[in-house]
Amino acid sequence: QVQLVESGGGLVQAGESLRLSCTCSGSCDTIGEMAWYRQPPGKQRELVGTISNAGRTNYAESVKDRFAISRDVATKNVVFLQMSSLKPEDTAMYYCKADKRRSLTEYWGLGTLVTVFP
C-alpha cells in the first residue's frame, strides 16, 4: 500500500510564495507518475501539474509560469510544488496523487489548504 501526506499549506498574501510537499510512505517503489491537483472552494478538482519518474513535468496553463514541480532526487518519494506569485484565485485545497505503475490504481493524499488573500 501507499500513503501520501501533503504539507506546507497555509495563509499567504498575494504575490508571496509557498512550497508544498507530498511525502510517500509504504510501497513507494511501485509508483510512477505523481501529480498535484487542487480544488478551489465550490469548484471541481483540477489538475495543477504532473511529474514523471524521469522528472518530466507538465503544467496547467493557469500556473505554468508560476508553479514548479520537483521530485526528491535521492528517494523520489517526496514531491514538491513550489508556488510563486500567488494569486487569490490559487486559493484551494491542494492534493497529491500517485499512479501505481502498470496499473489503474491511484493513490491520493488528504490535501493541504492554501489560502491567498489580496
PDB file of N, CA and C in Angstrom, residues 2-5 21-31 34 53 70-80 96 98:
ATOM      1  N   VAL A   2       0.257   2.341  -0.415  1.00  0.00           N
ATOM      2  CA  VAL A   2       0.948   3.621  -0.496  1.00  0.00           C
ATOM      3  C   VAL A   2       0.148   4.654   0.270  1.00  0.00           C
ATOM      4  N   GLN A   3       0.832   5.445   1.053  1.00  0.00           N
ATOM      5  CA  GLN A   3       0.195   6.572   1.734  1.00  0.00           C
ATOM      6  C   GLN A   3       0.878   7.857   1.290  1.00  0.00           C
ATOM      7  N   LEU A   4       0.072   8.860   1.046  1.00  0.00           N
ATOM      8  CA  LEU A   4       0.582  10.165   0.639  1.00  0.00           C
ATOM      9  C   LEU A   4       0.128  11.206   1.654  1.00  0.00           C
ATOM     10  N   VAL A   5       1.053  12.027   2.085  1.00  0.00           N
ATOM     11  CA  VAL A   5       0.728  13.077   3.047  1.00  0.00           C
ATOM     12  C   VAL A   5       1.246  14.409   2.520  1.00  0.00           C
ATOM     13  N   SER A  21       4.733  20.046   0.055  1.00  0.00           N
ATOM     14  CA  SER A  21       5.429  18.765  -0.050  1.00  0.00           C
ATOM     15  C   SER A  21       4.413  17.640  -0.022  1.00  0.00           C
ATOM     16  N   CYS A  22       4.751  16.585  -0.701  1.00  0.00           N
ATOM     17  CA  CYS A  22       3.939  15.366  -0.673  1.00  0.00           C
ATOM     18  C   CYS A  22       4.899  14.215  -0.395  1.00  0.00           C
ATOM     19  N   THR A  23       4.717  13.582   0.748  1.00  0.00           N
ATOM     20  CA  THR A  23       5.615  12.507   1.154  1.00  0.00           C
ATOM     21  C   THR A  23       4.932  11.162   1.007  1.00  0.00           C
ATOM     22  N   CYS A  24       5.602  10.279   0.319  1.00  0.00           N
ATOM     23  CA  CYS A  24       5.086   8.930   0.098  1.00  0.00           C
ATOM     24  C   CYS A  24       5.669   7.992   1.149  1.00  0.00           C
ATOM     25  N   SER A  25       4.839   7.113   1.665  1.00  0.00           N
ATOM     26  CA  SER A  25       5.323   6.046   2.529  1.00  0.00           C
ATOM     27  C   SER A  25       4.650   4.753   2.108  1.00  0.00           C
ATOM     28  N   GLY A  26       5.259   3.651   2.488  1.00  0.00           N
ATOM     29  CA  GLY A  26       4.736   2.358   2.077  1.00  0.00           C
ATOM     30  C   GLY A  26       5.468   1.858   0.845  1.00  0.00           C
ATOM     31  N   SER A  27       4.729   1.306  -0.088  1.00  0.00           N
ATOM     32  CA  SER A  27       5.338   0.707  -1.287  1.00  0.00           C
ATOM     33  C   SER A  27       5.576   1.760  -2.360  1.00  0.00           C
ATOM     34  N   CYS A  28       6.430   2.698  -2.033  1.00  0.00           N
ATOM     35  CA  CYS A  28       6.646   3.830  -2.943  1.00  0.00           C
ATOM     36  C   CYS A  28       7.408   3.425  -4.199  1.00  0.00           C
ATOM     37  N   ASP A  29       8.055   2.284  -4.163  1.00  0.00           N
ATOM     38  CA  ASP A  29       8.781   1.840  -5.351  1.00  0.00           C
ATOM     39  C   ASP A  29       7.829   1.345  -6.440  1.00  0.00           C
ATOM     40  N   THR A  30       6.543   1.279  -6.116  1.00  0.00           N
ATOM     41  CA  THR A  30       5.562   0.835  -7.104  1.00  0.00           C
ATOM     42  C   THR A  30       4.913   1.983  -7.867  1.00  0.00           C
ATOM     43  N   ILE A  31       5.212   3.199  -7.466  1.00  0.00           N
ATOM     44  CA  ILE A  31       4.528   4.319  -8.100  1.00  0.00           C
ATOM     45  C   ILE A  31       5.351   4.923  -9.221  1.00  0.00           C
ATOM     46  N   MET A  34       3.534  11.197 -10.578  1.00  0.00           N
ATOM     47  CA  MET A  34       2.842  11.853  -9.475  1.00  0.00           C
ATOM     48  C   MET A  34       2.303  13.179  -9.975  1.00  0.00           C
ATOM     49  N   ASN A  53       8.573   9.767 -13.372  1.00  0.00           N
ATOM     50  CA  ASN A  53       9.725   9.218 -12.647  1.00  0.00           C
ATOM     51  C   ASN A  53      11.034   9.788 -13.185  1.00  0.00           C
ATOM     52  N   SER A  70       8.828  19.401  -8.489  1.00  0.00           N
ATOM     53  CA  SER A  70      10.091  18.679  -8.483  1.00  0.00           C
ATOM     54  C   SER A  70       9.947  17.444  -7.603  1.00  0.00           C
ATOM     55  N   ARG A  71      10.919  16.577  -7.752  1.00  0.00           N
ATOM     56  CA  ARG A  71      10.849  15.312  -7.030  1.00  0.00           C
ATOM     57  C   ARG A  71      12.194  15.092  -6.349  1.00  0.00           C
ATOM     58  N   ASP A  72      12.152  14.613  -5.128  1.00  0.00           N
ATOM     59  CA  ASP A  72      13.381  14.350  -4.392  1.00  0.00           C
ATOM     60  C   ASP A  72      14.258  13.407  -5.207  1.00  0.00           C
ATOM     61  N   VAL A  73      15.465  13.823  -5.469  1.00  0.00           N
ATOM     62  CA  VAL A  73      16.317  13.070  -6.380  1.00  0.00           C
ATOM     63  C   VAL A  73      16.724  11.726  -5.792  1.00  0.00           C
ATOM     64  N   ALA A  74      17.029  11.729  -4.518  1.00  0.00           N
ATOM     65  CA  ALA A  74      17.576  10.512  -3.910  1.00  0.00           C
ATOM     66  C   ALA A  74      16.538   9.406  -3.806  1.00  0.00           C
ATOM     67  N   THR A  75      15.394   9.751  -3.258  1.00  0.00           N
ATOM     68  CA  THR A  75      14.403   8.705  -2.982  1.00  0.00           C
ATOM     69  C   THR A  75      13.235   8.717  -3.944  1.00  0.00           C
ATOM     70  N   LYS A  76      13.000   9.854  -4.587  1.00  0.00           N
ATOM     71  CA  LYS A  76      11.812  10.043  -5.430  1.00  0.00           C
ATOM     72  C   LYS A  76      10.521   9.895  -4.633  1.00  0.00           C
ATOM     73  N   ASN A  77      10.628   9.870  -3.317  1.00  0.00           N
ATOM     74  CA  ASN A  77       9.435   9.659  -2.501  1.00  0.00           C
ATOM     75  C   ASN A  77       8.804  10.945  -2.005  1.00  0.00           C
ATOM     76  N   VAL A  78       9.415  12.061  -2.299  1.00  0.00           N
ATOM     77  CA  VAL A  78       8.848  13.340  -1.913  1.00  0.00           C
ATOM     78  C   VAL A  78       8.729  14.200  -3.169  1.00  0.00           C
ATOM     79  N   VAL A  79       7.559  14.746  -3.352  1.00  0.00           N
ATOM     80  CA  VAL A  79       7.319  15.636  -4.488  1.00  0.00           C
ATOM     81  C   VAL A  79       6.970  17.011  -3.941  1.00  0.00           C
ATOM     82  N   PHE A  80       7.526  18.017  -4.574  1.00  0.00           N
ATOM     83  CA  PHE A  80       7.323  19.382  -4.123  1.00  0.00           C
ATOM     84  C   PHE A  80       6.525  20.178  -5.161  1.00  0.00           C
ATOM     85  N   CYS A  96      -2.169  15.676  -3.568  1.00  0.00           N
ATOM     86  CA  CYS A  96      -1.135  14.930  -4.256  1.00  0.00           C
ATOM     87  C   CYS A  96      -1.728  13.596  -4.718  1.00  0.00           C
ATOM     88  N   ALA A  98      -0.661   9.826  -6.800  1.00  0.00           N
ATOM     89  CA  ALA A  98       0.377   8.957  -7.365  1.00  0.00           C
ATOM     90  C   ALA A  98      -0.285   7.824  -8.126  1.00  0.00           C
TER      91      ALA A  98
END
